[in-house]
Tab-separated table of C-alpha atoms in Angstrom:
chain	number	residue	atom	x	y	z
Q	1	UNK	CA	107.988	77.919	95.823
Q	2	UNK	CA	107.940	74.887	93.925
Q	3	UNK	CA	104.362	72.928	93.463
Q	4	UNK	CA	106.141	69.833	92.746
Q	5	UNK	CA	107.598	69.280	96.305
Q	6	UNK	CA	106.530	65.356	97.362
Q	7	UNK	CA	103.960	64.390	100.321
Q	8	UNK	CA	106.653	62.792	101.905
Q	9	UNK	CA	108.037	66.036	103.157
Q	10	UNK	CA	104.507	67.528	104.213
Q	11	UNK	CA	105.664	67.027	108.055
Q	12	UNK	CA	108.249	69.426	107.717
Q	13	UNK	CA	106.437	71.750	105.534
Q	14	UNK	CA	104.730	74.342	108.253
Q	15	UNK	CA	107.664	74.961	110.136
Q	16	UNK	CA	109.913	75.545	106.443
Q	17	UNK	CA	106.924	77.922	105.553
Q	18	UNK	CA	107.039	79.686	108.773
Q	19	UNK	CA	110.711	80.209	108.016
Q	20	UNK	CA	110.298	81.489	104.683
Q	21	UNK	CA	107.459	83.704	105.713
Q	22	UNK	CA	109.903	84.996	108.592
Q	23	UNK	CA	112.628	85.422	106.340
Q	24	UNK	CA	110.320	87.427	103.664
Q	25	UNK	CA	108.712	89.505	105.795
Q	26	UNK	CA	112.243	90.590	107.211
Q	27	UNK	CA	114.075	91.352	103.824
Q	28	UNK	CA	110.750	93.528	103.215
Q	29	UNK	CA	111.141	95.087	106.200
Q	30	UNK	CA	114.627	95.626	105.022
Q	31	UNK	CA	114.264	97.106	101.522
Q	32	UNK	CA	111.914	99.767	102.764
Q	33	UNK	CA	114.061	100.798	105.757
Q	34	UNK	CA	116.959	101.069	102.853
Q	35	UNK	CA	114.888	102.968	100.560
Q	36	UNK	CA	113.723	105.487	103.746
Q	37	UNK	CA	117.538	105.800	104.582
Q	38	UNK	CA	118.470	106.529	100.960
Q	39	UNK	CA	121.132	103.596	101.073
Q	40	UNK	CA	121.007	102.608	97.177
Q	41	UNK	CA	124.055	99.942	97.209
Q	42	UNK	CA	121.629	98.035	100.378
Q	43	UNK	CA	118.810	98.211	97.771
Q	44	UNK	CA	120.467	97.354	94.924
Q	45	UNK	CA	122.325	94.175	96.858
Q	46	UNK	CA	118.780	93.173	97.968
Q	47	UNK	CA	117.171	93.238	94.489
Q	48	UNK	CA	119.996	91.372	93.129
Q	49	UNK	CA	119.451	88.828	95.734
Q	50	UNK	CA	115.579	88.560	95.360
Q	51	UNK	CA	114.449	90.746	92.418
Q	52	UNK	CA	110.910	90.389	93.659
Q	53	UNK	CA	111.368	92.922	96.547
Q	54	UNK	CA	111.394	95.630	94.229
Q	55	UNK	CA	107.064	94.981	94.714
Q	56	UNK	CA	107.617	94.397	98.459
Q	57	UNK	CA	104.676	96.067	100.424
Q	58	UNK	CA	104.060	97.337	103.937
Q	59	UNK	CA	101.239	97.134	105.960
Q	60	UNK	CA	99.479	100.140	104.187
Q	61	UNK	CA	100.402	98.833	100.783
Q	62	UNK	CA	103.300	100.975	100.267
Q	63	UNK	CA	105.909	100.244	97.978
Q	64	UNK	CA	109.859	101.156	97.916
Q	65	UNK	CA	109.289	103.356	95.414
Q	66	UNK	CA	106.551	105.317	97.479
Q	67	UNK	CA	108.933	105.611	100.370
Q	68	UNK	CA	111.860	106.958	97.951
Q	69	UNK	CA	109.110	109.186	96.479
Q	70	UNK	CA	108.190	110.885	99.376
Q	71	UNK	CA	111.717	111.742	100.381
Q	72	UNK	CA	112.677	112.518	97.142
Q	73	UNK	CA	115.461	110.057	96.831
Q	74	UNK	CA	116.356	109.685	93.295
Q	75	UNK	CA	119.151	107.210	93.053
Q	76	UNK	CA	116.957	104.657	94.614
Q	77	UNK	CA	114.156	105.355	92.702
Q	78	UNK	CA	116.288	104.745	89.584
Q	79	UNK	CA	117.469	101.705	91.151
Q	80	UNK	CA	113.952	100.270	91.739
Q	81	UNK	CA	112.735	101.243	87.907
Q	82	UNK	CA	115.541	99.609	87.128
Q	83	UNK	CA	114.353	96.467	88.443
Q	84	UNK	CA	111.125	96.764	87.401
Q	85	UNK	CA	109.001	98.592	90.121
Q	86	UNK	CA	105.463	99.471	89.067
Q	87	UNK	CA	105.575	103.470	88.500
Q	88	UNK	CA	101.594	103.785	89.329
Q	89	UNK	CA	101.375	101.558	92.549
Q	90	UNK	CA	98.803	102.583	94.550
Q	91	UNK	CA	98.938	102.264	98.421
Q	92	UNK	CA	96.120	101.947	100.648
Q	93	UNK	CA	95.441	105.688	100.113
Q	94	UNK	CA	95.368	104.736	96.280
Q	95	UNK	CA	98.190	107.027	96.331
Q	96	UNK	CA	100.902	106.670	93.508
Q	97	UNK	CA	104.630	107.749	93.894
Q	98	UNK	CA	104.140	110.612	91.878
Q	99	UNK	CA	100.957	111.684	94.349
Q	100	UNK	CA	103.736	111.544	96.963
Q	101	UNK	CA	106.193	113.220	95.770
Q	102	UNK	CA	103.638	115.771	94.686
Q	103	UNK	CA	102.436	115.974	98.303
Q	104	UNK	CA	106.188	116.279	99.635
Q	105	UNK	CA	106.886	119.073	96.872
Q	106	UNK	CA	109.704	116.799	95.680
Q	107	UNK	CA	110.108	118.795	92.321
Q	108	UNK	CA	113.091	116.558	91.043
Q	109	UNK	CA	111.266	113.450	91.996
Q	110	UNK	CA	108.118	114.446	90.582
Q	111	UNK	CA	109.714	115.346	86.800
Q	112	UNK	CA	111.777	112.128	87.408
Q	113	UNK	CA	108.727	110.102	87.849
Q	114	UNK	CA	106.842	111.311	84.584
Q	115	UNK	CA	109.630	110.664	82.781
Q	116	UNK	CA	108.999	107.166	83.142
Q	117	UNK	CA	104.846	107.401	82.713
Q	118	UNK	CA	104.313	108.228	86.419
Q	119	UNK	CA	100.647	109.392	86.953
Q	120	UNK	CA	99.246	111.682	89.936
Q	121	UNK	CA	96.451	109.719	91.688
Q	122	UNK	CA	95.010	109.306	95.059
Q	123	UNK	CA	94.303	111.520	97.706
Q	124	UNK	CA	97.184	113.573	97.656
Q	125	UNK	CA	97.417	113.136	93.939
Q	126	UNK	CA	96.149	116.331	91.209
Q	127	UNK	CA	94.042	113.568	89.697
Q	128	UNK	CA	92.436	112.618	93.000
Q	129	UNK	CA	88.677	112.191	92.412
Q	130	UNK	CA	86.316	112.955	95.415
Q	131	UNK	CA	83.888	110.602	96.021
Q	132	UNK	CA	80.542	111.344	98.444
Q	133	UNK	CA	81.890	111.550	102.206
Q	134	UNK	CA	79.299	110.328	104.857
Q	135	UNK	CA	78.959	112.575	107.605
Q	136	UNK	CA	81.876	112.385	110.448
Q	137	UNK	CA	79.548	111.082	112.941
Q	138	UNK	CA	75.632	110.170	113.417
Q	139	UNK	CA	73.679	113.839	113.538
Q	140	UNK	CA	71.722	114.708	116.563
Q	141	UNK	CA	74.130	113.271	119.042
Q	142	UNK	CA	73.874	114.478	122.521
Q	143	UNK	CA	77.696	115.916	122.709
Q	144	UNK	CA	77.019	117.811	119.496
Q	145	UNK	CA	77.346	121.696	120.125
Q	146	UNK	CA	75.825	124.412	118.278
Q	147	UNK	CA	78.621	126.574	117.212
Q	148	UNK	CA	76.471	129.516	118.581
Q	149	UNK	CA	77.275	128.590	121.888
Q	150	UNK	CA	80.986	128.866	121.518
Q	151	UNK	CA	82.303	132.593	122.342
Q	152	UNK	CA	85.182	133.253	120.482
Q	153	UNK	CA	85.191	136.752	122.003
Q	154	UNK	CA	88.015	136.530	124.510
Q	155	UNK	CA	89.675	133.621	122.468
Q	156	UNK	CA	93.369	133.044	122.523
Q	157	UNK	CA	95.528	130.357	120.458
Q	158	UNK	CA	97.001	127.543	122.663
Q	159	UNK	CA	98.241	125.739	120.012
Q	160	UNK	CA	99.091	124.907	116.334
Q	161	UNK	CA	99.158	121.891	114.120
Q	162	UNK	CA	99.188	121.077	110.352
Q	163	UNK	CA	95.406	120.701	110.558
Q	164	UNK	CA	94.182	123.379	112.333
Q	165	UNK	CA	94.550	125.547	115.838
Q	166	UNK	CA	93.709	125.222	119.271
Q	167	UNK	CA	91.974	127.955	121.129
Q	168	UNK	CA	90.954	128.858	124.601
Q	169	UNK	CA	87.432	130.004	124.508
Q	170	UNK	CA	84.181	129.808	126.222
Q	171	UNK	CA	81.441	127.493	126.011
Q	172	UNK	CA	78.167	128.517	128.595
Q	173	UNK	CA	80.517	130.167	130.701
Q	174	UNK	CA	83.131	127.950	130.736
Q	175	UNK	CA	86.464	128.164	129.653
Q	176	UNK	CA	87.441	125.506	127.354
Q	177	UNK	CA	90.221	123.838	124.554
Q	178	UNK	CA	88.921	123.727	120.998
Q	179	UNK	CA	90.546	122.480	118.219
Q	180	UNK	CA	89.214	123.817	115.026
Q	181	UNK	CA	89.894	122.295	111.655
Q	182	UNK	CA	91.682	125.143	109.278
Q	183	UNK	CA	88.570	125.602	107.089
Q	184	UNK	CA	90.898	124.975	103.874
Q	185	UNK	CA	90.854	121.516	105.071
Q	186	UNK	CA	87.116	121.404	106.183
Q	187	UNK	CA	86.303	119.068	103.200
Q	188	UNK	CA	89.731	116.651	102.940
Q	189	UNK	CA	88.587	113.201	103.066
Q	190	UNK	CA	91.432	112.401	105.117
Q	191	UNK	CA	91.266	114.894	107.588
Q	192	UNK	CA	87.451	114.677	107.928
Q	193	UNK	CA	88.517	110.907	108.531
Q	194	UNK	CA	90.787	111.376	111.365
Q	195	UNK	CA	88.711	114.363	113.029
Q	196	UNK	CA	85.759	111.201	113.085
Q	197	UNK	CA	88.275	108.943	114.159
Q	198	UNK	CA	89.497	111.280	117.558
Q	199	UNK	CA	85.770	112.202	118.275
Q	200	UNK	CA	84.897	108.565	118.364
Q	201	UNK	CA	87.668	107.838	120.396
Q	202	UNK	CA	87.293	110.768	122.848
Q	203	UNK	CA	83.725	109.794	123.587
Q	204	UNK	CA	84.225	106.605	125.129
Q	205	UNK	CA	87.163	108.393	127.572
Q	206	UNK	CA	86.389	108.507	131.186
Q	207	UNK	CA	89.085	108.904	133.464
Q	208	UNK	CA	90.632	111.553	136.196
Q	209	UNK	CA	94.237	111.200	134.020
Q	210	UNK	CA	92.344	111.822	130.488
Q	211	UNK	CA	91.554	114.934	129.130
Q	212	UNK	CA	87.750	115.251	129.312
Q	213	UNK	CA	85.739	115.419	125.948
Q	214	UNK	CA	83.026	117.817	125.946
Q	215	UNK	CA	81.471	117.575	122.799
Q	216	UNK	CA	82.082	118.577	119.071
Q	217	UNK	CA	80.680	120.211	115.995
Q	218	UNK	CA	80.491	118.011	113.449
Q	219	UNK	CA	77.283	119.208	111.332
Q	220	UNK	CA	78.422	122.659	110.273
Q	221	UNK	CA	81.896	124.070	109.308
Q	222	UNK	CA	84.684	124.434	110.741
Q	223	UNK	CA	84.746	121.110	112.386
Q	224	UNK	CA	85.570	121.592	116.034
Q	225	UNK	CA	86.348	119.203	119.263
Q	226	UNK	CA	86.000	120.711	122.436
Q	227	UNK	CA	87.687	119.618	125.886
Q	228	UNK	CA	88.124	121.017	129.099
Q	229	UNK	CA	90.433	123.762	129.459
Q	230	UNK	CA	93.375	123.082	131.632
Q	231	UNK	CA	95.180	125.943	133.261
Q	232	UNK	CA	98.501	124.700	133.806
Q	233	UNK	CA	99.838	124.488	130.017
Q	234	UNK	CA	101.792	121.439	129.018
Q	235	UNK	CA	104.567	119.587	130.735
Q	236	UNK	CA	106.860	120.538	127.740
Q	237	UNK	CA	106.756	124.292	128.748
Q	238	UNK	CA	106.700	123.527	132.555
Q	239	UNK	CA	109.760	121.202	132.224
Q	240	UNK	CA	111.429	124.222	130.082
Q	241	UNK	CA	110.827	126.534	132.817
Q	242	UNK	CA	111.577	124.383	135.845
Q	243	UNK	CA	114.343	122.333	134.321
Q	244	UNK	CA	115.122	118.948	136.236
Q	245	UNK	CA	112.375	117.809	138.907
Q	246	UNK	CA	112.866	116.596	142.230
Q	247	UNK	CA	112.814	112.401	142.072
Q	248	UNK	CA	109.380	113.055	144.057
Q	249	UNK	CA	107.645	115.213	141.816
Q	250	UNK	CA	108.970	113.333	138.848
Q	251	UNK	CA	107.543	110.280	140.160
Q	252	UNK	CA	103.847	111.656	141.067
Q	253	UNK	CA	103.800	113.058	137.473
Q	254	UNK	CA	104.803	109.742	136.361
Q	255	UNK	CA	102.236	108.039	138.024
Q	256	UNK	CA	99.640	110.217	136.883
Q	257	UNK	CA	100.882	109.875	132.980
Q	258	UNK	CA	101.068	105.828	133.853
Q	259	UNK	CA	97.649	106.060	135.559
Q	260	UNK	CA	95.638	107.657	132.552
Q	261	UNK	CA	97.911	105.150	130.148
Q	262	UNK	CA	97.021	102.162	131.936
Q	263	UNK	CA	93.532	102.927	131.354
Q	264	UNK	CA	93.786	103.113	127.443
Q	265	UNK	CA	95.620	100.026	127.517
Q	266	UNK	CA	92.923	97.994	129.143
Q	267	UNK	CA	92.144	95.257	127.262
Q	268	UNK	CA	89.931	93.864	125.165
Q	269	UNK	CA	89.600	97.478	123.666
Q	270	UNK	CA	93.067	98.907	123.576
Q	271	UNK	CA	94.035	102.324	122.880
Q	272	UNK	CA	97.354	103.037	121.619
Q	273	UNK	CA	98.172	106.664	121.988
Q	274	UNK	CA	101.236	106.878	119.213
Q	275	UNK	CA	102.253	110.187	120.126
Q	276	UNK	CA	102.822	110.391	124.199
Q	277	UNK	CA	105.209	113.105	124.365
Q	278	UNK	CA	105.234	116.090	126.713
Q	279	UNK	CA	103.307	118.075	125.052
Q	280	UNK	CA	100.275	115.792	125.329
Q	281	UNK	CA	100.896	115.695	128.804
Q	282	UNK	CA	98.808	118.468	130.463
Q	283	UNK	CA	98.872	120.182	133.680
Q	284	UNK	CA	95.628	120.625	135.337
Q	285	UNK	CA	96.868	123.641	137.422
Q	286	UNK	CA	99.685	125.990	138.154
Q	287	UNK	CA	100.106	124.506	141.124
Q	288	UNK	CA	101.018	121.181	139.250
Q	289	UNK	CA	99.280	118.899	141.405
Q	290	UNK	CA	97.560	116.718	138.983
Q	291	UNK	CA	98.547	115.604	135.091
Q	292	UNK	CA	96.288	114.217	132.165
Q	293	UNK	CA	97.000	112.941	128.865
Q	294	UNK	CA	95.787	114.511	126.191
Q	295	UNK	CA	95.430	115.011	121.999
Q	296	UNK	CA	94.328	111.593	120.925
Q	297	UNK	CA	94.770	112.558	117.103
Q	298	UNK	CA	97.431	109.853	116.216
Q	299	UNK	CA	95.593	107.069	118.908
Q	300	UNK	CA	94.432	103.997	117.634
Q	301	UNK	CA	91.756	101.781	118.952
Q	302	UNK	CA	92.040	97.740	118.558
Q	303	UNK	CA	90.422	95.084	119.614
Q	304	UNK	CA	92.559	92.365	121.486
Q	305	UNK	CA	91.752	89.124	120.377
Q	306	UNK	CA	95.643	87.637	122.391
Q	307	UNK	CA	97.512	89.852	124.915
Q	308	UNK	CA	100.703	88.898	122.904
Q	309	UNK	CA	98.926	90.074	119.665
Q	310	UNK	CA	100.758	92.584	117.598
Q	311	UNK	CA	99.345	94.834	114.970
Q	312	UNK	CA	100.173	95.795	111.606
Q	313	UNK	CA	100.193	100.076	112.164
Q	314	UNK	CA	101.951	103.124	110.051
Q	315	UNK	CA	105.271	103.348	110.476
Q	316	UNK	CA	106.563	106.533	111.531
Q	317	UNK	CA	103.732	107.936	113.271
Q	318	UNK	CA	104.173	110.510	116.672
Q	319	UNK	CA	106.949	112.590	117.384
Q	320	UNK	CA	110.583	111.363	116.220
Q	321	UNK	CA	112.183	112.111	119.829
Q	322	UNK	CA	110.339	109.681	121.716
Q	323	UNK	CA	109.383	107.394	119.311
Q	324	UNK	CA	110.083	103.995	119.980
Q	325	UNK	CA	112.629	102.088	117.314
Q	326	UNK	CA	110.061	99.656	115.655
Q	327	UNK	CA	107.820	102.491	114.567
Q	328	UNK	CA	110.930	104.327	113.356
Q	329	UNK	CA	111.736	101.149	111.545
Q	330	UNK	CA	108.269	100.769	109.876
Q	331	UNK	CA	108.254	97.130	112.008
Q	332	UNK	CA	104.776	95.568	113.579
Q	333	UNK	CA	104.263	97.212	116.777
Q	334	UNK	CA	101.963	96.990	119.883
Q	335	UNK	CA	100.730	98.923	122.815
Q	336	UNK	CA	104.602	98.826	124.076
Q	337	UNK	CA	105.260	101.975	121.516
Q	338	UNK	CA	103.785	103.880	124.376
Q	339	UNK	CA	105.946	102.673	127.189
Q	340	UNK	CA	108.871	103.340	125.350
Q	341	UNK	CA	107.769	106.982	124.951
Q	342	UNK	CA	107.001	107.202	128.781
Q	343	UNK	CA	110.111	105.807	129.649
Q	344	UNK	CA	111.967	108.488	127.600
Q	345	UNK	CA	109.275	111.517	129.367
Q	346	UNK	CA	110.572	110.427	132.893
Q	347	UNK	CA	114.350	110.454	131.952
Q	348	UNK	CA	113.113	114.100	130.710
Q	349	UNK	CA	111.722	115.094	133.985
Q	350	UNK	CA	114.872	113.684	136.233
Q	351	UNK	CA	117.274	115.390	133.826
Q	352	UNK	CA	115.456	118.570	132.764
Q	353	UNK	CA	116.568	117.980	128.843
Q	354	UNK	CA	115.008	116.181	126.409
Q	355	UNK	CA	116.375	112.703	125.679
Q	356	UNK	CA	119.217	112.984	123.096
Q	357	UNK	CA	118.971	116.617	123.179
Q	358	UNK	CA	122.172	117.037	121.256
Q	359	UNK	CA	120.607	115.476	118.296
Q	360	UNK	CA	117.891	116.512	116.067
Q	361	UNK	CA	114.544	115.006	116.196
Q	362	UNK	CA	114.605	112.936	113.196
Q	363	UNK	CA	118.329	111.864	114.225
Q	364	UNK	CA	117.749	111.025	117.812
Q	365	UNK	CA	115.196	108.613	116.644
Q	366	UNK	CA	117.572	107.105	113.954
Q	367	UNK	CA	119.868	106.728	116.739
Q	368	UNK	CA	117.742	105.138	119.224
Q	369	UNK	CA	116.636	102.995	116.393
Q	370	UNK	CA	120.006	101.707	115.803
Q	371	UNK	CA	120.110	100.497	119.351
Q	372	UNK	CA	121.440	104.017	121.514
Q	373	UNK	CA	119.676	105.152	124.627
Q	374	UNK	CA	120.138	108.613	126.701
Q	375	UNK	CA	122.797	108.933	128.997
Q	376	UNK	CA	121.998	109.589	132.570
Q	377	UNK	CA	123.748	112.175	134.430
Q	378	UNK	CA	121.177	113.445	137.043
Q	379	UNK	CA	121.723	112.065	140.594
Q	380	UNK	CA	117.928	111.404	141.177
Q	381	UNK	CA	118.167	107.863	139.149
Q	382	UNK	CA	117.994	105.523	142.316
Q	383	UNK	CA	119.168	101.952	141.094
Q	384	UNK	CA	115.147	101.041	140.825
Q	385	UNK	CA	114.086	103.775	139.102
Q	386	UNK	CA	117.022	103.379	136.398
Q	387	UNK	CA	116.353	99.853	136.205
Q	388	UNK	CA	112.526	100.434	135.418
Q	389	UNK	CA	113.618	103.053	132.676
Q	390	UNK	CA	116.233	101.001	131.233
Q	391	UNK	CA	113.179	98.138	130.665
Q	392	UNK	CA	110.852	100.727	129.760
Q	393	UNK	CA	112.743	101.428	126.800
Q	394	UNK	CA	114.419	98.094	126.060
Q	395	UNK	CA	114.645	97.284	122.214
Q	396	UNK	CA	112.818	94.241	122.469
Q	397	UNK	CA	108.962	95.490	123.101
Q	398	UNK	CA	107.970	92.340	124.462
Q	399	UNK	CA	110.543	93.067	127.540
Q	400	UNK	CA	108.861	96.152	128.531
Q	401	UNK	CA	106.219	96.060	131.599
Q	402	UNK	CA	103.044	96.951	131.129
Q	403	UNK	CA	101.395	100.165	132.704
Q	404	UNK	CA	99.836	98.191	135.537
Q	405	UNK	CA	103.099	96.879	136.273
Q	406	UNK	CA	104.698	100.220	135.855
Q	407	UNK	CA	102.461	101.761	138.490
Q	408	UNK	CA	103.107	98.965	141.147
Q	409	UNK	CA	106.769	99.493	140.689
Q	410	UNK	CA	106.675	103.266	140.782
Q	411	UNK	CA	104.354	103.327	144.075
Q	412	UNK	CA	107.138	101.133	145.528
Q	413	UNK	CA	110.109	103.882	144.272
Q	414	UNK	CA	107.775	106.520	145.715
Q	415	UNK	CA	107.705	104.307	149.553
Q	416	UNK	CA	111.482	104.504	149.788
Q	417	UNK	CA	112.685	107.560	148.057
Q	418	UNK	CA	114.209	109.823	150.748
Q	419	UNK	CA	112.932	113.742	151.527
Q	420	UNK	CA	109.935	115.648	150.816
Q	421	UNK	CA	106.944	113.732	149.806
Q	422	UNK	CA	105.026	116.892	149.199
Q	423	UNK	CA	103.491	117.832	145.799
Q	424	UNK	CA	103.748	121.592	146.657
Q	425	UNK	CA	107.895	121.789	146.528
Q	426	UNK	CA	107.681	124.329	143.816
Q	427	UNK	CA	105.171	126.366	145.856
Q	428	UNK	CA	107.266	127.827	148.461
């Protein structure tokens, strides 16, 4: 920007500056997106138009070179370095592109970056210097559980993740679900930070459609998070066994999910789930008469100053098949990402097939980000229900309804549905 503009055009400056800022943000999103897509020609074209974009940063301070290095896109990285990319730029976790390449085991990229003086710093890198970590949570909390009270003698693994496993065990004679962090990761700063974050969130939650937090082990290793054990399994497994649900059952299920989500989205302390999917919706019992939303490992608690606030949060968070386009595209997003995921779940309950099931999860997210949506086949899509789903997965997140609005509309749809309104239609 020129510093020599005259005072006479000052009246025009605010809107002009706003337009320039909007254009800059758009170009930043584009170069990160094209770097992510391995589109060298598009990256080069953007850099020829505006060479400063080589230093573009997203909301996690990551550069296009970070993105290319993580995916192993050598040609994109060459183009970026040709235009002067900082090979040792650090993101908000202090990771360099080489640290990302090492973490993702992209060996050709590792050699390439080293040949340009790349160093491996940051929490993924080999030169990461550990710093003292504060205890995950204050000591002597009333929910701190003594590990000696946990009985694993008849435990059963009910889930696994990259950071640990979920077991059914017993606490004071009661069956509980225990998320146990792998011992090998108990000293990892990011894992401890995520664990502390999830516990801090769960402590605040009290709702019949949210999995109940019972306590945690934070003072000894391994770190463990203890919640109620729900005997019905998850919605993913249920749908796999049952196939398409009747409209009445699907709407009753949807109402339970929407009640839990309306509670989470209550302002001013909004919790964005960010990974709403059938595996994270749990059935209280085998009768399938009650659902609860669980797994808050990726959730974000945000303070809303304004109901239209949009937040700068990490892109590509959550599970691809149910992911909102704005998340996949690394754009700013808000709580309406959960509404998109909800639409995909409601669609799946009525169809009996995951949305865009003919695509692999990543390809499904990419296809949705390009503006496509699943096709309606099932007979259960009465016009009101189809309209609700279409609004919930609208490309423009501002056009998606809130969960409070969804609840009202689902109740109306439930009233006009023909046939059996009983919850127990599968128990006959």
